[in-house]
Amino acid sequence: MKEMTSLQEVQKQFIDQRPNALLQNHRMQAFQKFISEGWPNSKSEQWKYVDTRSLSEQPYQLAPVYNERDAGRLWENFLQEMGDLENTLVFFNGTLQGQYLGTELKKHVYFFRDFENWDSFAVSIFKGLLLESHKRADALHSLNEAFLAEGCFIHIPSGVLDDLTLNLVSFVDSKSVDKPFMLHPRVLIHLAENSKLSLRQIQQGFSGEYFENFVVDVKVGSGAELDYVLAQQAGTRGRSVSQSSFWISEGGKVKAFTVSKGSLLTRTQINLY
C-alpha cells in the first residue's frame, strides 16, 4: 500500500538519523511486526467503533525539532497555569528536551540517547521489560518501538523515593510545517518491591497536523503501588493515541484515572497484565 511504502521510507530516514547499535535489531523487528499487522481498523474489537482512516491514510513525516526559545516560552506559560512541577520530564514534538529532576531521582533515570553509558543493572532490567512489552505489543505499540529513540527508562528502588510524584509532559506544536508529522515518545518504568509512585502524564497539542503515539510501560513489583493519572488534549488537527501497559506482580497495586479531549482522533488504552 502507498502509505506503507511512505512509512518505510520515513523509518529508513529515522534509522539513518538516529543510529543505535543496541536498539537497531529491536527497531527493525518491531517495524516488521507493524507491517505484518497493518494499521488498526474496524475489524479489531478494540477499534470497532473508530474510523481509523484518518489515522492511516496520511503521508507522515518525522516530527520537526522544536525551537529551544519557543520551547522555553511554552514551558514558562505552562508553569504559570500549573504551578511549579518538581520531577518532570518534558517532550517537545516527541523529543525529550526538558528534565527537571530532584537529585535523588536523577540517579535512577536512564535516557535512551545515552544508552552506551548505562550500567549493567539498568540494561538488564530494561531489556527484560522491553522484551516482555514487545511480545504483547499491538500494531501501534510496535510502531512506537520501530521509532524508539526519544524517552527513558526509570528504576524506582525500594524505600528510597517514598511518596514520589513524577510528571511526564508532552507538547506538540508546529506552525511552520504544512505536512502531517508523527512522534513516538516512550517511557519504561520499573517499580521495585514495596516502592511507590504517583505518575502524572499530560499530553497537550496545539497547532499542526500530527499523530502522537505515546507509550508508557510500567512493571509493578510485589507490594509496590502506582497511582496513575493521564490528561490528554489533542490540538484541533491532532491525532493523539496513548497506550499504557502495567505488569502487576502479586501484591502490587495500580490505580488509574484518565481524561481525554480531542479533535480528529483521541484514544486512550490501558493494558493490565
PDB file of C-alpha atoms in Angstrom:
ATOM      1  CA  MET A   1       0.000   0.000   0.000  1.00  0.00           C
ATOM      2  CA  LYS A   2       1.129   3.533  -0.740  1.00  0.00           C
ATOM      3  CA  GLU A   3       1.034   4.699   2.884  1.00  0.00           C
ATOM      4  CA  MET A   4       3.132   1.700   3.988  1.00  0.00           C
ATOM      5  CA  THR A   5       5.757   2.423   1.346  1.00  0.00           C
ATOM      6  CA  SER A   6       5.893   6.031   2.501  1.00  0.00           C
ATOM      7  CA  LEU A   7       6.228   4.919   6.126  1.00  0.00           C
ATOM      8  CA  GLN A   8       9.061   2.538   5.259  1.00  0.00           C
ATOM      9  CA  GLU A   9      10.936   5.436   3.682  1.00  0.00           C
ATOM     10  CA  VAL A  10      10.400   7.553   6.788  1.00  0.00           C
ATOM     11  CA  GLN A  11      11.633   4.744   9.034  1.00  0.00           C
ATOM     12  CA  LYS A  12      14.783   4.383   6.931  1.00  0.00           C
ATOM     13  CA  GLN A  13      15.332   8.129   7.248  1.00  0.00           C
ATOM     14  CA  PHE A  14      14.876   7.821  11.002  1.00  0.00           C
ATOM     15  CA  ILE A  15      17.393   4.964  11.260  1.00  0.00           C
ATOM     16  CA  ASP A  16      19.959   6.976   9.299  1.00  0.00           C
ATOM     17  CA  GLN A  17      19.472   9.991  11.560  1.00  0.00           C
ATOM     18  CA  ARG A  18      19.321   8.083  14.858  1.00  0.00           C
ATOM     19  CA  PRO A  19      21.740   5.138  14.632  1.00  0.00           C
ATOM     20  CA  ASN A  20      21.880   2.995  17.763  1.00  0.00           C
ATOM     21  CA  ALA A  21      23.579  -0.396  17.555  1.00  0.00           C
ATOM     22  CA  LEU A  22      21.989  -1.674  20.771  1.00  0.00           C
ATOM     23  CA  LEU A  23      18.438  -0.826  19.660  1.00  0.00           C
ATOM     24  CA  GLN A  24      18.773  -1.393  15.930  1.00  0.00           C
ATOM     25  CA  ASN A  25      17.639  -5.033  15.749  1.00  0.00           C
ATOM     26  CA  HIS A  26      14.738  -4.347  18.076  1.00  0.00           C
ATOM     27  CA  ARG A  27      13.604  -1.420  15.943  1.00  0.00           C
ATOM     28  CA  MET A  28      13.660  -3.489  12.764  1.00  0.00           C
ATOM     29  CA  GLN A  29      11.801  -6.423  14.325  1.00  0.00           C
ATOM     30  CA  ALA A  30       9.137  -4.088  15.683  1.00  0.00           C
ATOM     31  CA  PHE A  31       8.687  -2.405  12.308  1.00  0.00           C
ATOM     32  CA  GLN A  32       8.288  -5.749  10.549  1.00  0.00           C
ATOM     33  CA  LYS A  33       5.672  -6.711  13.131  1.00  0.00           C
ATOM     34  CA  PHE A  34       3.804  -3.481  12.429  1.00  0.00           C
ATOM     35  CA  ILE A  35       3.984  -4.050   8.663  1.00  0.00           C
ATOM     36  CA  SER A  36       2.595  -7.572   9.034  1.00  0.00           C
ATOM     37  CA  GLU A  37      -0.309  -6.405  11.241  1.00  0.00           C
ATOM     38  CA  GLY A  38      -1.014  -3.103   9.495  1.00  0.00           C
ATOM     39  CA  TRP A  39      -2.795  -0.066  10.858  1.00  0.00           C
ATOM     40  CA  PRO A  40      -5.675  -0.656  13.285  1.00  0.00           C
ATOM     41  CA  ASN A  41      -9.065  -0.966  11.613  1.00  0.00           C
ATOM     42  CA  SER A  42     -12.690  -1.594  12.498  1.00  0.00           C
ATOM     43  CA  LYS A  43     -12.215  -5.363  12.215  1.00  0.00           C
ATOM     44  CA  SER A  44     -10.415  -5.242  15.540  1.00  0.00           C
ATOM     45  CA  GLU A  45     -12.693  -5.342  18.586  1.00  0.00           C
ATOM     46  CA  GLN A  46     -10.704  -2.545  20.263  1.00  0.00           C
ATOM     47  CA  TRP A  47     -11.140  -0.237  17.262  1.00  0.00           C
ATOM     48  CA  LYS A  48     -14.601  -1.429  16.227  1.00  0.00           C
ATOM     49  CA  TYR A  49     -16.293   1.951  16.579  1.00  0.00           C
ATOM     50  CA  VAL A  50     -13.405   4.153  15.473  1.00  0.00           C
ATOM     51  CA  ASP A  51     -12.895   5.478  11.954  1.00  0.00           C
ATOM     52  CA  THR A  52      -9.168   4.829  11.595  1.00  0.00           C
ATOM     53  CA  ARG A  53      -8.861   6.016   8.008  1.00  0.00           C
ATOM     54  CA  SER A  54      -7.819   9.489   9.152  1.00  0.00           C
ATOM     55  CA  LEU A  55      -5.036   7.804  11.120  1.00  0.00           C
ATOM     56  CA  SER A  56      -3.626   5.520   8.451  1.00  0.00           C
ATOM     57  CA  GLU A  57      -4.124   7.415   5.192  1.00  0.00           C
ATOM     58  CA  GLN A  58      -1.550  10.117   5.873  1.00  0.00           C
ATOM     59  CA  PRO A  59       1.927  10.719   4.374  1.00  0.00           C
ATOM     60  CA  TYR A  60       3.556  11.168   7.771  1.00  0.00           C
ATOM     61  CA  GLN A  61       6.927  12.834   8.134  1.00  0.00           C
ATOM     62  CA  LEU A  62       9.273  12.842  11.119  1.00  0.00           C
ATOM     63  CA  ALA A  63       8.339  15.485  13.676  1.00  0.00           C
ATOM     64  CA  PRO A  64      10.168  18.810  13.326  1.00  0.00           C
ATOM     65  CA  VAL A  65      12.679  19.736  16.015  1.00  0.00           C
ATOM     66  CA  TYR A  66      11.260  22.226  18.465  1.00  0.00           C
ATOM     67  CA  ASN A  67      12.950  25.616  18.662  1.00  0.00           C
ATOM     68  CA  GLU A  68      14.587  25.938  22.096  1.00  0.00           C
ATOM     69  CA  ARG A  69      13.397  29.506  22.570  1.00  0.00           C
ATOM     70  CA  ASP A  70       9.809  28.559  21.728  1.00  0.00           C
ATOM     71  CA  ALA A  71      10.077  25.501  23.962  1.00  0.00           C
ATOM     72  CA  GLY A  72      11.221  27.619  26.881  1.00  0.00           C
ATOM     73  CA  ARG A  73       8.413  30.126  26.359  1.00  0.00           C
ATOM     74  CA  LEU A  74       5.806  27.362  26.162  1.00  0.00           C
ATOM     75  CA  TRP A  75       7.130  25.737  29.324  1.00  0.00           C
ATOM     76  CA  GLU A  76       7.058  29.007  31.267  1.00  0.00           C
ATOM     77  CA  ASN A  77       3.455  29.639  30.207  1.00  0.00           C
ATOM     78  CA  PHE A  78       2.552  26.111  31.258  1.00  0.00           C
ATOM     79  CA  LEU A  79       4.118  26.587  34.696  1.00  0.00           C
ATOM     80  CA  GLN A  80       2.138  29.795  35.205  1.00  0.00           C
ATOM     81  CA  GLU A  81      -1.050  27.770  34.801  1.00  0.00           C
ATOM     82  CA  MET A  82       0.010  24.593  36.607  1.00  0.00           C
ATOM     83  CA  GLY A  83       2.378  25.873  39.269  1.00  0.00           C
ATOM     84  CA  ASP A  84       5.877  24.533  39.910  1.00  0.00           C
ATOM     85  CA  LEU A  85       6.231  20.888  38.844  1.00  0.00           C
ATOM     86  CA  GLU A  86       9.051  19.042  40.552  1.00  0.00           C
ATOM     87  CA  ASN A  87      10.395  15.837  38.974  1.00  0.00           C
ATOM     88  CA  THR A  88       9.189  16.485  35.442  1.00  0.00           C
ATOM     89  CA  LEU A  89      10.273  15.203  32.031  1.00  0.00           C
ATOM     90  CA  VAL A  90       9.149  17.314  29.077  1.00  0.00           C
ATOM     91  CA  PHE A  91       8.803  16.196  25.465  1.00  0.00           C
ATOM     92  CA  PHE A  92       8.559  18.828  22.720  1.00  0.00           C
ATOM     93  CA  ASN A  93       7.314  17.334  19.439  1.00  0.00           C
ATOM     94  CA  GLY A  94       8.381  13.930  20.713  1.00  0.00           C
ATOM     95  CA  THR A  95      11.928  14.959  21.640  1.00  0.00           C
ATOM     96  CA  LEU A  96      12.886  14.812  25.310  1.00  0.00           C
ATOM     97  CA  GLN A  97      14.248  18.343  25.707  1.00  0.00           C
ATOM     98  CA  GLY A  98      13.465  19.207  29.307  1.00  0.00           C
ATOM     99  CA  GLN A  99      14.311  17.459  32.555  1.00  0.00           C
ATOM    100  CA  TYR A 100      13.578  18.932  35.954  1.00  0.00           C
ATOM    101  CA  LEU A 101      14.525  16.172  38.352  1.00  0.00           C
ATOM    102  CA  GLY A 102      15.398  16.060  42.007  1.00  0.00           C
ATOM    103  CA  THR A 103      18.918  14.938  42.911  1.00  0.00           C
ATOM    104  CA  GLU A 104      17.856  11.516  44.193  1.00  0.00           C
ATOM    105  CA  LEU A 105      15.547  10.672  41.280  1.00  0.00           C
ATOM    106  CA  LYS A 106      18.111  11.783  38.703  1.00  0.00           C
ATOM    107  CA  LYS A 107      20.346   8.878  39.767  1.00  0.00           C
ATOM    108  CA  HIS A 108      17.693   6.408  38.589  1.00  0.00           C
ATOM    109  CA  VAL A 109      16.720   7.888  35.201  1.00  0.00           C
ATOM    110  CA  TYR A 110      18.405   6.451  32.104  1.00  0.00           C
ATOM    111  CA  PHE A 111      17.951   8.263  28.796  1.00  0.00           C
ATOM    112  CA  PHE A 112      17.813   6.319  25.526  1.00  0.00           C
ATOM    113  CA  ARG A 113      20.214   8.728  23.841  1.00  0.00           C
ATOM    114  CA  ASP A 114      22.889   7.770  26.422  1.00  0.00           C
ATOM    115  CA  PHE A 115      22.301   4.034  26.172  1.00  0.00           C
ATOM    116  CA  GLU A 116      26.002   3.233  25.817  1.00  0.00           C
ATOM    117  CA  ASN A 117      26.618   4.752  29.278  1.00  0.00           C
ATOM    118  CA  TRP A 118      24.030   2.733  31.197  1.00  0.00           C
ATOM    119  CA  ASP A 119      25.216   0.409  33.953  1.00  0.00           C
ATOM    120  CA  SER A 120      24.679  -3.348  33.558  1.00  0.00           C
ATOM    121  CA  PHE A 121      21.896  -3.415  36.166  1.00  0.00           C
ATOM    122  CA  ALA A 122      19.771  -0.898  34.229  1.00  0.00           C
ATOM    123  CA  VAL A 123      20.472  -2.590  30.891  1.00  0.00           C
ATOM    124  CA  SER A 124      19.380  -5.976  32.251  1.00  0.00           C
ATOM    125  CA  ILE A 125      16.065  -4.738  33.690  1.00  0.00           C
ATOM    126  CA  PHE A 126      15.350  -2.526  30.668  1.00  0.00           C
ATOM    127  CA  LYS A 127      15.915  -5.316  28.149  1.00  0.00           C
ATOM    128  CA  GLY A 128      13.689  -7.685  30.108  1.00  0.00           C
ATOM    129  CA  LEU A 129      10.845  -5.172  30.243  1.00  0.00           C
ATOM    130  CA  LEU A 130      11.302  -4.205  26.593  1.00  0.00           C
ATOM    131  CA  LEU A 131      11.205  -7.858  25.528  1.00  0.00           C
ATOM    132  CA  GLU A 132       8.045  -8.523  27.532  1.00  0.00           C
ATOM    133  CA  SER A 133       6.491  -5.395  26.073  1.00  0.00           C
ATOM    134  CA  HIS A 134       7.406  -6.458  22.532  1.00  0.00           C
ATOM    135  CA  LYS A 135       5.702  -9.839  22.970  1.00  0.00           C
ATOM    136  CA  ARG A 136       2.427  -8.160  23.971  1.00  0.00           C
ATOM    137  CA  ALA A 137       2.633  -5.285  21.504  1.00  0.00           C
ATOM    138  CA  ASP A 138      -0.214  -4.459  19.149  1.00  0.00           C
ATOM    139  CA  ALA A 139       0.350  -2.603  15.873  1.00  0.00           C
ATOM    140  CA  LEU A 140       0.708   0.925  17.267  1.00  0.00           C
ATOM    141  CA  HIS A 141       2.855  -0.283  20.156  1.00  0.00           C
ATOM    142  CA  SER A 142       5.142  -1.931  17.589  1.00  0.00           C
ATOM    143  CA  LEU A 143       5.201   1.262  15.539  1.00  0.00           C
ATOM    144  CA  ASN A 144       6.363   3.149  18.620  1.00  0.00           C
ATOM    145  CA  GLU A 145       9.179   0.640  19.135  1.00  0.00           C
ATOM    146  CA  ALA A 146      10.178   0.931  15.477  1.00  0.00           C
ATOM    147  CA  PHE A 147      10.933   4.606  16.130  1.00  0.00           C
ATOM    148  CA  LEU A 148      12.449   4.079  19.577  1.00  0.00           C
ATOM    149  CA  ALA A 149      14.832   6.951  20.248  1.00  0.00           C
ATOM    150  CA  GLU A 150      13.288   9.575  22.496  1.00  0.00           C
ATOM    151  CA  GLY A 151      12.431   8.694  26.057  1.00  0.00           C
ATOM    152  CA  CYS A 152      13.916   6.966  29.038  1.00  0.00           C
ATOM    153  CA  PHE A 153      13.933   4.058  31.466  1.00  0.00           C
ATOM    154  CA  ILE A 154      13.292   4.808  35.142  1.00  0.00           C
ATOM    155  CA  HIS A 155      14.047   2.485  38.057  1.00  0.00           C
ATOM    156  CA  ILE A 156      12.296   3.287  41.343  1.00  0.00           C
ATOM    157  CA  PRO A 157      14.149   1.385  44.115  1.00  0.00           C
ATOM    158  CA  SER A 158      12.575   0.154  47.328  1.00  0.00           C
ATOM    159  CA  GLY A 159      12.355   2.589  50.227  1.00  0.00           C
ATOM    160  CA  VAL A 160      14.396   5.350  48.586  1.00  0.00           C
ATOM    161  CA  LEU A 161      11.858   7.596  46.893  1.00  0.00           C
ATOM    162  CA  ASP A 162       8.727   7.307  49.043  1.00  0.00           C
ATOM    163  CA  ASP A 163       5.757   9.493  48.103  1.00  0.00           C
ATOM    164  CA  LEU A 164       7.375  10.389  44.789  1.00  0.00           C
ATOM    165  CA  THR A 165       5.407  12.168  42.067  1.00  0.00           C
ATOM    166  CA  LEU A 166       6.759  12.056  38.507  1.00  0.00           C
ATOM    167  CA  ASN A 167       5.289  14.202  35.722  1.00  0.00           C
ATOM    168  CA  LEU A 168       5.514  13.284  32.033  1.00  0.00           C
ATOM    169  CA  VAL A 169       4.576  16.265  29.861  1.00  0.00           C
ATOM    170  CA  SER A 170       4.292  16.200  26.070  1.00  0.00           C
ATOM    171  CA  PHE A 171       3.772  19.326  23.947  1.00  0.00           C
ATOM    172  CA  VAL A 172       3.057  19.134  20.216  1.00  0.00           C
ATOM    173  CA  ASP A 173       3.122  22.325  18.164  1.00  0.00           C
ATOM    174  CA  SER A 174       4.337  23.336  14.719  1.00  0.00           C
ATOM    175  CA  LYS A 175       3.013  26.324  12.860  1.00  0.00           C
ATOM    176  CA  SER A 176       5.663  26.085  10.136  1.00  0.00           C
ATOM    177  CA  VAL A 177       5.028  22.524   8.887  1.00  0.00           C
ATOM    178  CA  ASP A 178       2.336  22.032   6.259  1.00  0.00           C
ATOM    179  CA  LYS A 179       2.522  18.217   6.168  1.00  0.00           C
ATOM    180  CA  PRO A 180       1.327  15.754   8.820  1.00  0.00           C
ATOM    181  CA  PHE A 181       4.086  14.520  11.106  1.00  0.00           C
ATOM    182  CA  MET A 182       4.356  11.794  13.725  1.00  0.00           C
ATOM    183  CA  LEU A 183       6.065  11.381  17.070  1.00  0.00           C
ATOM    184  CA  HIS A 184       6.576   8.365  19.331  1.00  0.00           C
ATOM    185  CA  PRO A 185       7.572   9.239  22.930  1.00  0.00           C
ATOM    186  CA  ARG A 186       8.348   6.240  25.137  1.00  0.00           C
ATOM    187  CA  VAL A 187       8.879   5.775  28.861  1.00  0.00           C
ATOM    188  CA  LEU A 188       9.530   2.486  30.660  1.00  0.00           C
ATOM    189  CA  ILE A 189       9.383   2.324  34.457  1.00  0.00           C
ATOM    190  CA  HIS A 190      10.338  -0.396  36.919  1.00  0.00           C
ATOM    191  CA  LEU A 191       8.890  -0.184  40.426  1.00  0.00           C
ATOM    192  CA  ALA A 192      10.901  -2.365  42.775  1.00  0.00           C
ATOM    193  CA  GLU A 193       9.262  -4.299  45.607  1.00  0.00           C
ATOM    194  CA  ASN A 194       7.280  -2.135  48.055  1.00  0.00           C
ATOM    195  CA  SER A 195       8.094   1.088  46.207  1.00  0.00           C
ATOM    196  CA  LYS A 196       5.508   3.811  45.480  1.00  0.00           C
ATOM    197  CA  LEU A 197       4.995   6.211  42.593  1.00  0.00           C
ATOM    198  CA  SER A 198       2.415   8.801  41.568  1.00  0.00           C
ATOM    199  CA  LEU A 199       2.683   9.166  37.794  1.00  0.00           C
ATOM    200  CA  ARG A 200       1.077  12.152  36.054  1.00  0.00           C
ATOM    201  CA  GLN A 201       1.039  12.139  32.248  1.00  0.00           C
ATOM    202  CA  ILE A 202      -0.045  15.297  30.403  1.00  0.00           C
ATOM    203  CA  GLN A 203      -0.350  15.428  26.612  1.00  0.00           C
ATOM    204  CA  GLN A 204      -1.119  18.854  25.159  1.00  0.00           C
ATOM    205  CA  GLY A 205      -1.442  19.520  21.433  1.00  0.00           C
ATOM    206  CA  PHE A 206      -1.572  22.926  19.777  1.00  0.00           C
ATOM    207  CA  SER A 207      -1.136  23.668  16.071  1.00  0.00           C
ATOM    208  CA  GLY A 208      -0.100  21.445  13.178  1.00  0.00           C
ATOM    209  CA  GLU A 209      -1.483  18.190  11.810  1.00  0.00           C
ATOM    210  CA  TYR A 210       0.153  15.332  13.662  1.00  0.00           C
ATOM    211  CA  PHE A 211      -0.070  11.805  15.037  1.00  0.00           C
ATOM    212  CA  GLU A 212       1.229  11.353  18.597  1.00  0.00           C
ATOM    213  CA  ASN A 213       1.768   7.743  19.657  1.00  0.00           C
ATOM    214  CA  PHE A 214       2.809   7.868  23.335  1.00  0.00           C
ATOM    215  CA  VAL A 215       3.608   4.553  25.049  1.00  0.00           C
ATOM    216  CA  VAL A 216       4.260   4.038  28.760  1.00  0.00           C
ATOM    217  CA  ASP A 217       5.196   0.622  30.193  1.00  0.00           C
ATOM    218  CA  VAL A 218       5.370   0.039  33.951  1.00  0.00           C
ATOM    219  CA  LYS A 219       6.498  -3.084  35.796  1.00  0.00           C
ATOM    220  CA  VAL A 220       4.916  -3.007  39.267  1.00  0.00           C
ATOM    221  CA  GLY A 221       6.846  -5.168  41.715  1.00  0.00           C
ATOM    222  CA  SER A 222       5.470  -7.182  44.633  1.00  0.00           C
ATOM    223  CA  GLY A 223       3.922  -4.849  47.184  1.00  0.00           C
ATOM    224  CA  ALA A 224       4.577  -1.790  45.001  1.00  0.00           C
ATOM    225  CA  GLU A 225       1.915   0.861  44.422  1.00  0.00           C
ATOM    226  CA  LEU A 226       1.275   3.030  41.357  1.00  0.00           C
ATOM    227  CA  ASP A 227      -1.157   5.946  41.182  1.00  0.00           C
ATOM    228  CA  TYR A 228      -1.536   6.897  37.506  1.00  0.00           C
ATOM    229  CA  VAL A 229      -3.347   9.914  36.016  1.00  0.00           C
ATOM    230  CA  LEU A 230      -3.492  10.782  32.303  1.00  0.00           C
ATOM    231  CA  ALA A 231      -4.802  14.096  30.940  1.00  0.00           C
ATOM    232  CA  GLN A 232      -4.844  14.115  27.150  1.00  0.00           C
ATOM    233  CA  GLN A 233      -5.889  17.005  24.884  1.00  0.00           C
ATOM    234  CA  ALA A 234      -5.144  16.932  21.176  1.00  0.00           C
ATOM    235  CA  GLY A 235      -4.820  20.020  19.004  1.00  0.00           C
ATOM    236  CA  THR A 236      -7.516  20.928  16.502  1.00  0.00           C
ATOM    237  CA  ARG A 237      -5.742  18.930  13.770  1.00  0.00           C
ATOM    238  CA  GLY A 238      -4.165  16.378  16.063  1.00  0.00           C
ATOM    239  CA  ARG A 239      -4.465  12.631  16.356  1.00  0.00           C
ATOM    240  CA  SER A 240      -3.390  11.545  19.811  1.00  0.00           C
ATOM    241  CA  VAL A 241      -3.061   7.931  20.947  1.00  0.00           C
ATOM    242  CA  SER A 242      -1.844   6.974  24.410  1.00  0.00           C
ATOM    243  CA  GLN A 243      -1.165   3.376  25.402  1.00  0.00           C
ATOM    244  CA  SER A 244      -0.207   2.482  28.962  1.00  0.00           C
ATOM    245  CA  SER A 245       0.655  -1.079  29.997  1.00  0.00           C
ATOM    246  CA  PHE A 246       1.070  -2.274  33.582  1.00  0.00           C
ATOM    247  CA  TRP A 247       2.665  -5.590  34.554  1.00  0.00           C
ATOM    248  CA  ILE A 248       1.476  -6.150  38.138  1.00  0.00           C
ATOM    249  CA  SER A 249       3.255  -8.644  40.394  1.00  0.00           C
ATOM    250  CA  GLU A 250       1.492 -10.402  43.251  1.00  0.00           C
ATOM    251  CA  GLY A 251       0.620  -7.863  45.915  1.00  0.00           C
ATOM    252  CA  GLY A 252       1.199  -4.920  43.582  1.00  0.00           C
ATOM    253  CA  LYS A 253      -1.460  -2.227  43.192  1.00  0.00           C
ATOM    254  CA  VAL A 254      -2.395   0.162  40.381  1.00  0.00           C
ATOM    255  CA  LYS A 255      -4.961   2.965  40.448  1.00  0.00           C
ATOM    256  CA  ALA A 256      -5.594   4.667  37.096  1.00  0.00           C
ATOM    257  CA  PHE A 257      -7.668   7.662  36.019  1.00  0.00           C
ATOM    258  CA  THR A 258      -7.777   9.112  32.508  1.00  0.00           C
ATOM    259  CA  VAL A 259      -9.485  12.079  30.856  1.00  0.00           C
ATOM    260  CA  SER A 260      -9.284  12.912  27.151  1.00  0.00           C
ATOM    261  CA  LYS A 261     -10.392  15.725  24.886  1.00  0.00           C
ATOM    262  CA  GLY A 262      -9.544  15.890  21.220  1.00  0.00           C
ATOM    263  CA  SER A 263     -10.459  16.653  17.670  1.00  0.00           C
ATOM    264  CA  LEU A 264      -9.587  14.427  14.728  1.00  0.00           C
ATOM    265  CA  LEU A 265      -8.861  11.390  16.917  1.00  0.00           C
ATOM    266  CA  THR A 266      -8.071  10.870  20.601  1.00  0.00           C
ATOM    267  CA  ARG A 267      -7.672   7.426  22.112  1.00  0.00           C
ATOM    268  CA  THR A 268      -6.536   6.054  25.462  1.00  0.00           C
ATOM    269  CA  GLN A 269      -5.752   2.386  26.006  1.00  0.00           C
ATOM    270  CA  ILE A 270      -4.914   0.771  29.352  1.00  0.00           C
ATOM    271  CA  ASN A 271      -3.456  -2.764  29.408  1.00  0.00           C
ATOM    272  CA  LEU A 272      -3.212  -4.786  32.629  1.00  0.00           C
ATOM    273  CA  TYR A 273      -1.082  -7.942  32.819  1.00  0.00           C
TER     274      TYR A 273
END
